[in-house]
């Protein structure tokens, strides 16, 4: 699954870079999303593979905090990129004549940079707040990677401030972007319904369909992790939900975007035809 994730997302990135027709804001965000998916899975899966191979199930405390920091960074960045993609589709469908004026390369780059800085700041704050906690001896996290919610449950000191910060940040960086995505698609659907031709409606809906599927997977599993961690003490259920958003979602994203997009499929065929003679 890890190899499929890396190879699939890497092909998406290379196909977009190699095809000049795909040098548009939509595919710029898609290439960044694929790159983030590679980084996201790389923070957890290689360590799991090492543990399976060596039959050792431990990680150092600094290593655990480092893993938490990177997971939060890339999860936050993916959240931001999905929001940008929704805004891009909103401008393309609701304001098509002003699209090139609004969605300039400079604006796209600044939005990705801003999302990255916010994600890094959020991850560092969570990690620094975790450093102030004290833990009992013989710690063992019942999970396949160091997740913040499970680390907080093992703390012997007061975690009230940590929990407050988690809920505040989840509201700001989770609920607010999701609200923006829902509002964007409400306006998009309203504009699509005004298109007179059935072909035009189908084309507009097909453009947004892939993004909606990915958003549903990401937010559905992401919120599922926090709901299961607070509503149940079953580590197995929590781990299953975490597998969905850390492993399954990044793996299926390339298939969702490539199989439902003729331009992307064509670019991948061209890339593979160029690579195959050298294999």
C-alpha positions as a LaTeX table, in Angstrom:
\begin{tabular}{lrrr}
\hline
Residue & $x$ (\AA) & $y$ (\AA) & $z$ (\AA) \\
\hline
Unk1 & 0.00 & 0.00 & 0.00 \\
Unk2 & 2.88 & 2.34 & 0.78 \\
Unk3 & 4.55 & 1.67 & $-2.59$ \\
Unk4 & 1.25 & 2.20 & $-4.43$ \\
Unk5 & 0.73 & 5.48 & $-2.56$ \\
Unk6 & 4.21 & 6.82 & $-3.34$ \\
Unk7 & 4.24 & 5.64 & $-6.96$ \\
Unk8 & 0.70 & 6.84 & $-7.71$ \\
Unk9 & 1.20 & 10.30 & $-6.24$ \\
Unk10 & 4.67 & 10.62 & $-7.76$ \\
Unk11 & 3.26 & 9.87 & $-11.22$ \\
Unk12 & 0.62 & 12.58 & $-10.70$ \\
Unk13 & 3.31 & 15.13 & $-9.81$ \\
Unk14 & 5.59 & 14.17 & $-12.73$ \\
Unk15 & 2.70 & 14.12 & $-15.22$ \\
Unk16 & 1.63 & 17.63 & $-14.23$ \\
Unk17 & 5.19 & 18.97 & $-14.37$ \\
Unk18 & 5.91 & 17.38 & $-17.77$ \\
Unk19 & 2.67 & 18.47 & $-19.50$ \\
Unk20 & 2.48 & 22.22 & $-20.21$ \\
Unk21 & $-1.29$ & 21.98 & $-20.73$ \\
Unk22 & $-1.65$ & 21.13 & $-17.05$ \\
Unk23 & 0.20 & 24.22 & $-15.80$ \\
Unk24 & $-2.98$ & 25.72 & $-14.37$ \\
Unk25 & $-4.01$ & 26.57 & $-10.78$ \\
Unk26 & $-6.19$ & 23.45 & $-10.46$ \\
Unk27 & $-3.34$ & 21.09 & $-11.35$ \\
Unk28 & $-0.84$ & 23.16 & $-9.38$ \\
Unk29 & $-2.90$ & 22.47 & $-6.25$ \\
Unk30 & $-3.31$ & 18.82 & $-7.27$ \\
Unk31 & 0.46 & 18.34 & $-7.63$ \\
Unk32 & 0.96 & 19.90 & $-4.19$ \\
Unk33 & $-1.73$ & 17.62 & $-2.75$ \\
Unk34 & 0.01 & 14.55 & $-4.20$ \\
Unk35 & 3.37 & 15.67 & $-2.81$ \\
Unk36 & 1.83 & 16.22 & 0.64 \\
Unk37 & 0.24 & 12.75 & 0.50 \\
Unk38 & 3.68 & 11.22 & $-0.12$ \\
Unk39 & 5.15 & 13.11 & 2.83 \\
Unk40 & 2.12 & 12.34 & 5.03 \\
Unk41 & 2.39 & 8.56 & 4.62 \\
Unk42 & 6.20 & 8.66 & 4.87 \\
Unk43 & 5.96 & 10.02 & 8.43 \\
Unk44 & 4.24 & 6.83 & 9.66 \\
Unk45 & 4.42 & 3.84 & 7.29 \\
Unk46 & 8.24 & 3.32 & 7.07 \\
Unk47 & 8.45 & 3.14 & 10.86 \\
Unk48 & 5.64 & 0.56 & 10.87 \\
Unk49 & 7.48 & $-1.50$ & 8.25 \\
Unk50 & 10.68 & $-1.40$ & 10.32 \\
Unk51 & 8.78 & $-2.54$ & 13.42 \\
Unk52 & 7.22 & $-5.43$ & 11.49 \\
Unk53 & 10.60 & $-6.49$ & 10.11 \\
Unk54 & 12.50 & $-6.25$ & 13.41 \\
Unk55 & 9.61 & $-7.39$ & 15.65 \\
Unk56 & 10.26 & $-4.36$ & 17.87 \\
Unk57 & 7.33 & $-2.14$ & 18.83 \\
Unk58 & 8.92 & 0.91 & 20.35 \\
Unk59 & 9.87 & 4.46 & 19.42 \\
Unk60 & 11.90 & 6.98 & 21.42 \\
Unk61 & 10.14 & 9.90 & 23.11 \\
Unk62 & 11.86 & 12.51 & 20.88 \\
Unk63 & 11.03 & 10.35 & 17.87 \\
Unk64 & 7.39 & 10.17 & 18.97 \\
Unk65 & 7.11 & 13.95 & 19.31 \\
Unk66 & 8.84 & 14.42 & 15.96 \\
Unk67 & 6.37 & 12.07 & 14.31 \\
Unk68 & 3.43 & 13.94 & 15.86 \\
Unk69 & 4.85 & 17.25 & 14.62 \\
Unk70 & 5.21 & 16.03 & 11.03 \\
Unk71 & 1.81 & 14.29 & 10.99 \\
Unk72 & 0.08 & 17.48 & 12.17 \\
Unk73 & 2.04 & 19.59 & 9.67 \\
Unk74 & 1.13 & 17.52 & 6.62 \\
Unk75 & $-2.46$ & 16.92 & 7.76 \\
Unk76 & $-2.91$ & 20.67 & 8.19 \\
Unk77 & $-1.31$ & 21.37 & 4.82 \\
Unk78 & $-3.59$ & 18.86 & 3.08 \\
Unk79 & $-6.55$ & 20.51 & 4.76 \\
Unk80 & $-5.44$ & 23.89 & 3.42 \\
Unk81 & $-4.84$ & 22.62 & $-0.13$ \\
Unk82 & $-8.29$ & 20.99 & $-0.28$ \\
Unk83 & $-9.79$ & 24.35 & 0.73 \\
Unk84 & $-7.79$ & 26.13 & $-1.98$ \\
Unk85 & $-8.99$ & 23.63 & $-4.58$ \\
Unk86 & $-12.59$ & 24.34 & $-3.59$ \\
Unk87 & $-11.96$ & 28.08 & $-3.95$ \\
Unk88 & $-10.34$ & 27.49 & $-7.34$ \\
Unk89 & $-13.42$ & 25.57 & $-8.57$ \\
Unk90 & $-15.67$ & 28.32 & $-7.15$ \\
Unk91 & $-13.86$ & 31.04 & $-9.11$ \\
Unk92 & $-13.69$ & 28.89 & $-12.28$ \\
Unk93 & $-17.44$ & 28.14 & $-12.34$ \\
Unk94 & $-18.97$ & 31.22 & $-10.69$ \\
Unk95 & $-16.59$ & 33.86 & $-12.12$ \\
Unk96 & $-15.14$ & 32.31 & $-15.32$ \\
Unk97 & $-14.40$ & 35.63 & $-17.04$ \\
Unk98 & $-12.29$ & 36.83 & $-14.10$ \\
Unk99 & $-10.61$ & 33.46 & $-13.44$ \\
Unk100 & $-7.20$ & 34.32 & $-14.95$ \\
Unk101 & $-7.20$ & 37.70 & $-13.20$ \\
Unk102 & $-8.01$ & 36.25 & $-9.77$ \\
Unk103 & $-6.15$ & 32.92 & $-9.78$ \\
Unk104 & $-2.69$ & 34.20 & $-10.66$ \\
Unk105 & 0.41 & 32.02 & $-10.10$ \\
Unk106 & 1.56 & 34.47 & $-7.42$ \\
Unk107 & $-1.71$ & 34.13 & $-5.47$ \\
Unk108 & $-1.63$ & 30.33 & $-5.73$ \\
Unk109 & 1.94 & 30.20 & $-4.47$ \\
Unk110 & 1.19 & 32.58 & $-1.60$ \\
Unk111 & $-1.84$ & 30.53 & $-0.53$ \\
Unk112 & 0.20 & 27.31 & $-0.39$ \\
Unk113 & 3.00 & 29.09 & 1.50 \\
Unk114 & 0.54 & 30.59 & 4.00 \\
Unk115 & $-1.09$ & 27.20 & 4.56 \\
Unk116 & 2.34 & 25.64 & 5.13 \\
Unk117 & 3.34 & 28.29 & 7.69 \\
Unk118 & 0.05 & 27.94 & 9.58 \\
Unk119 & 0.38 & 24.14 & 9.62 \\
Unk120 & 3.97 & 24.28 & 10.89 \\
Unk121 & 3.03 & 26.79 & 13.61 \\
Unk122 & 0.09 & 24.64 & 14.70 \\
Unk123 & 2.23 & 21.47 & 14.80 \\
Unk124 & 5.01 & 23.19 & 16.77 \\
Unk125 & 2.58 & 24.60 & 19.33 \\
Unk126 & 0.97 & 21.18 & 19.88 \\
Unk127 & 4.42 & 19.58 & 20.23 \\
Unk128 & 5.71 & 22.22 & 22.65 \\
Unk129 & 2.58 & 21.85 & 24.80 \\
Unk130 & 3.11 & 18.09 & 24.85 \\
Unk131 & 6.67 & 18.66 & 26.16 \\
Unk132 & 5.31 & 20.20 & 29.38 \\
Unk133 & 3.48 & 16.99 & 30.29 \\
Unk134 & 4.82 & 14.34 & 32.64 \\
Unk135 & 4.28 & 10.64 & 32.02 \\
Unk136 & 4.25 & 7.51 & 34.14 \\
Unk137 & 6.78 & 4.73 & 33.63 \\
Unk138 & 6.41 & 1.87 & 31.16 \\
Unk139 & 4.54 & 3.91 & 28.56 \\
Unk140 & 2.92 & 2.04 & 25.71 \\
Unk141 & 0.73 & 3.70 & 23.10 \\
Unk142 & $-1.93$ & 1.25 & 21.83 \\
Unk143 & $-1.60$ & 2.51 & 18.28 \\
Unk144 & 0.51 & 2.00 & 15.16 \\
Unk145 & 1.98 & 5.52 & 15.29 \\
Unk146 & 2.28 & 8.39 & 17.76 \\
Unk147 & $-1.01$ & 10.24 & 17.64 \\
Unk148 & $-1.54$ & 13.28 & 19.83 \\
Unk149 & $-4.87$ & 12.10 & 21.28 \\
Unk150 & $-3.34$ & 8.80 & 22.47 \\
Unk151 & $-0.27$ & 10.55 & 23.89 \\
Unk152 & $-2.47$ & 12.89 & 25.96 \\
Unk153 & $-4.38$ & 9.92 & 27.42 \\
Unk154 & $-1.12$ & 8.53 & 28.86 \\
Unk155 & $-0.12$ & 11.75 & 30.63 \\
Unk156 & $-0.05$ & 11.75 & 34.43 \\
Unk157 & $-0.15$ & 15.55 & 34.65 \\
Unk158 & $-3.12$ & 17.84 & 33.95 \\
Unk159 & $-4.02$ & 17.96 & 30.23 \\
Unk160 & $-6.83$ & 20.53 & 30.45 \\
Unk161 & $-4.89$ & 23.21 & 28.55 \\
Unk162 & $-3.84$ & 20.69 & 25.90 \\
Unk163 & $-7.42$ & 19.56 & 25.34 \\
Unk164 & $-8.68$ & 23.15 & 25.15 \\
Unk165 & $-6.00$ & 23.96 & 22.59 \\
Unk166 & $-6.88$ & 20.83 & 20.55 \\
Unk167 & $-10.58$ & 21.76 & 20.42 \\
Unk168 & $-9.89$ & 25.44 & 19.62 \\
Unk169 & $-7.45$ & 24.60 & 16.82 \\
Unk170 & $-9.74$ & 21.88 & 15.45 \\
Unk171 & $-12.54$ & 24.44 & 15.29 \\
Unk172 & $-10.40$ & 27.07 & 13.59 \\
Unk173 & $-8.35$ & 24.92 & 11.20 \\
Unk174 & $-10.95$ & 22.20 & 10.65 \\
Unk175 & $-14.46$ & 23.59 & 10.89 \\
Unk176 & $-13.72$ & 27.00 & 9.31 \\
Unk177 & $-12.11$ & 25.57 & 6.12 \\
Unk178 & $-14.85$ & 22.93 & 5.86 \\
Unk179 & $-17.47$ & 25.69 & 6.15 \\
Unk180 & $-15.67$ & 27.55 & 3.35 \\
Unk181 & $-15.72$ & 24.42 & 1.18 \\
Unk182 & $-19.44$ & 23.86 & 1.82 \\
Unk183 & $-20.22$ & 27.52 & 1.01 \\
Unk184 & $-18.12$ & 27.32 & $-2.19$ \\
Unk185 & $-19.98$ & 24.24 & $-3.37$ \\
Unk186 & $-23.34$ & 25.75 & $-2.47$ \\
Unk187 & $-22.52$ & 28.65 & $-4.83$ \\
Unk188 & $-21.09$ & 26.23 & $-7.42$ \\
Unk189 & $-24.22$ & 24.07 & $-7.46$ \\
Unk190 & $-26.40$ & 27.18 & $-7.73$ \\
Unk191 & $-24.38$ & 28.34 & $-10.76$ \\
Unk192 & $-24.37$ & 24.90 & $-12.41$ \\
Unk193 & $-28.16$ & 24.58 & $-12.16$ \\
Unk194 & $-28.44$ & 27.79 & $-14.19$ \\
Unk195 & $-26.50$ & 26.25 & $-17.13$ \\
Unk196 & $-29.07$ & 25.54 & $-19.88$ \\
Unk197 & $-27.41$ & 22.52 & $-21.54$ \\
Unk198 & $-27.26$ & 19.09 & $-19.94$ \\
Unk199 & $-23.71$ & 18.54 & $-21.29$ \\
Unk200 & $-22.54$ & 21.74 & $-19.65$ \\
Unk201 & $-24.01$ & 20.67 & $-16.31$ \\
Unk202 & $-22.43$ & 17.22 & $-16.55$ \\
Unk203 & $-19.00$ & 18.65 & $-17.41$ \\
Unk204 & $-19.15$ & 21.11 & $-14.50$ \\
Unk205 & $-20.24$ & 18.43 & $-12.03$ \\
Unk206 & $-17.57$ & 15.99 & $-13.26$ \\
Unk207 & $-14.84$ & 18.59 & $-12.67$ \\
Unk208 & $-15.93$ & 18.97 & $-9.03$ \\
Unk209 & $-16.78$ & 15.31 & $-8.41$ \\
Unk210 & $-13.23$ & 14.10 & $-7.76$ \\
Unk211 & $-12.54$ & 16.90 & $-5.31$ \\
Unk212 & $-15.78$ & 16.24 & $-3.43$ \\
Unk213 & $-14.90$ & 12.55 & $-3.03$ \\
Unk214 & $-11.43$ & 13.37 & $-1.66$ \\
Unk215 & $-12.85$ & 16.03 & 0.70 \\
Unk216 & $-15.43$ & 13.55 & 2.00 \\
Unk217 & $-12.75$ & 10.92 & 2.64 \\
Unk218 & $-10.34$ & 13.33 & 4.33 \\
Unk219 & $-12.80$ & 15.13 & 6.60 \\
Unk220 & $-14.90$ & 12.05 & 7.26 \\
Unk221 & $-11.96$ & 10.01 & 8.51 \\
Unk222 & $-10.26$ & 13.01 & 10.18 \\
Unk223 & $-13.26$ & 13.90 & 12.30 \\
Unk224 & $-13.85$ & 10.18 & 12.85 \\
Unk225 & $-10.49$ & 9.92 & 14.62 \\
Unk226 & $-11.36$ & 12.65 & 17.12 \\
Unk227 & $-14.89$ & 11.35 & 17.64 \\
Unk228 & $-13.74$ & 7.78 & 18.27 \\
Unk229 & $-10.90$ & 8.92 & 20.56 \\
Unk230 & $-13.33$ & 10.87 & 22.76 \\
Unk231 & $-16.38$ & 8.60 & 22.53 \\
Unk232 & $-14.71$ & 5.21 & 22.95 \\
Unk233 & $-11.72$ & 3.72 & 24.74 \\
Unk234 & $-11.29$ & 1.00 & 22.12 \\
Unk235 & $-7.81$ & 1.39 & 20.63 \\
Unk236 & $-8.74$ & $-1.01$ & 17.83 \\
Unk237 & $-11.61$ & 1.16 & 16.54 \\
Unk238 & $-9.47$ & 4.29 & 16.73 \\
Unk239 & $-6.63$ & 2.56 & 14.88 \\
Unk240 & $-8.97$ & 1.44 & 12.08 \\
Unk241 & $-10.17$ & 5.02 & 11.52 \\
Unk242 & $-6.57$ & 6.29 & 11.63 \\
Unk243 & $-5.56$ & 3.76 & 8.97 \\
Unk244 & $-8.22$ & 5.27 & 6.71 \\
Unk245 & $-6.88$ & 8.82 & 6.82 \\
Unk246 & $-3.16$ & 8.06 & 7.05 \\
Unk247 & $-2.92$ & 5.14 & 4.59 \\
Unk248 & $-6.05$ & 4.51 & 2.53 \\
Unk249 & $-7.01$ & 8.09 & 1.61 \\
Unk250 & $-3.53$ & 9.11 & 0.30 \\
Unk251 & $-3.42$ & 5.83 & $-1.67$ \\
Unk252 & $-6.77$ & 6.26 & $-3.43$ \\
Unk253 & $-6.40$ & 10.00 & $-4.18$ \\
Unk254 & $-4.33$ & 9.47 & $-7.38$ \\
Unk255 & $-6.88$ & 6.96 & $-8.71$ \\
Unk256 & $-9.80$ & 9.30 & $-7.97$ \\
Unk257 & $-8.20$ & 12.21 & $-9.81$ \\
Unk258 & $-6.72$ & 10.26 & $-12.72$ \\
Unk259 & $-9.59$ & 7.90 & $-13.55$ \\
Unk260 & $-12.19$ & 10.69 & $-13.57$ \\
Unk261 & $-10.11$ & 13.22 & $-15.51$ \\
Unk262 & $-9.37$ & 12.82 & $-19.23$ \\
Unk263 & $-6.60$ & 15.47 & $-19.21$ \\
Unk264 & $-4.87$ & 13.75 & $-16.30$ \\
Unk265 & $-5.24$ & 10.31 & $-17.91$ \\
Unk266 & $-3.74$ & 11.62 & $-21.16$ \\
Unk267 & $-0.81$ & 13.22 & $-19.34$ \\
Unk268 & $-0.11$ & 9.98 & $-17.45$ \\
Unk269 & $-0.13$ & 7.98 & $-20.71$ \\
Unk270 & 2.37 & 10.42 & $-22.26$ \\
Unk271 & 4.61 & 10.22 & $-19.19$ \\
Unk272 & 4.55 & 6.42 & $-19.09$ \\
Unk273 & 5.29 & 6.23 & $-22.85$ \\
Unk274 & 8.34 & 8.44 & $-22.28$ \\
Unk275 & 9.56 & 6.38 & $-19.31$ \\
Unk276 & 8.92 & 2.91 & $-20.79$ \\
Unk277 & 11.77 & 2.96 & $-23.38$ \\
Unk278 & 14.27 & 3.48 & $-20.56$ \\
Unk279 & 12.89 & 0.58 & $-18.46$ \\
\hline
\end{tabular}
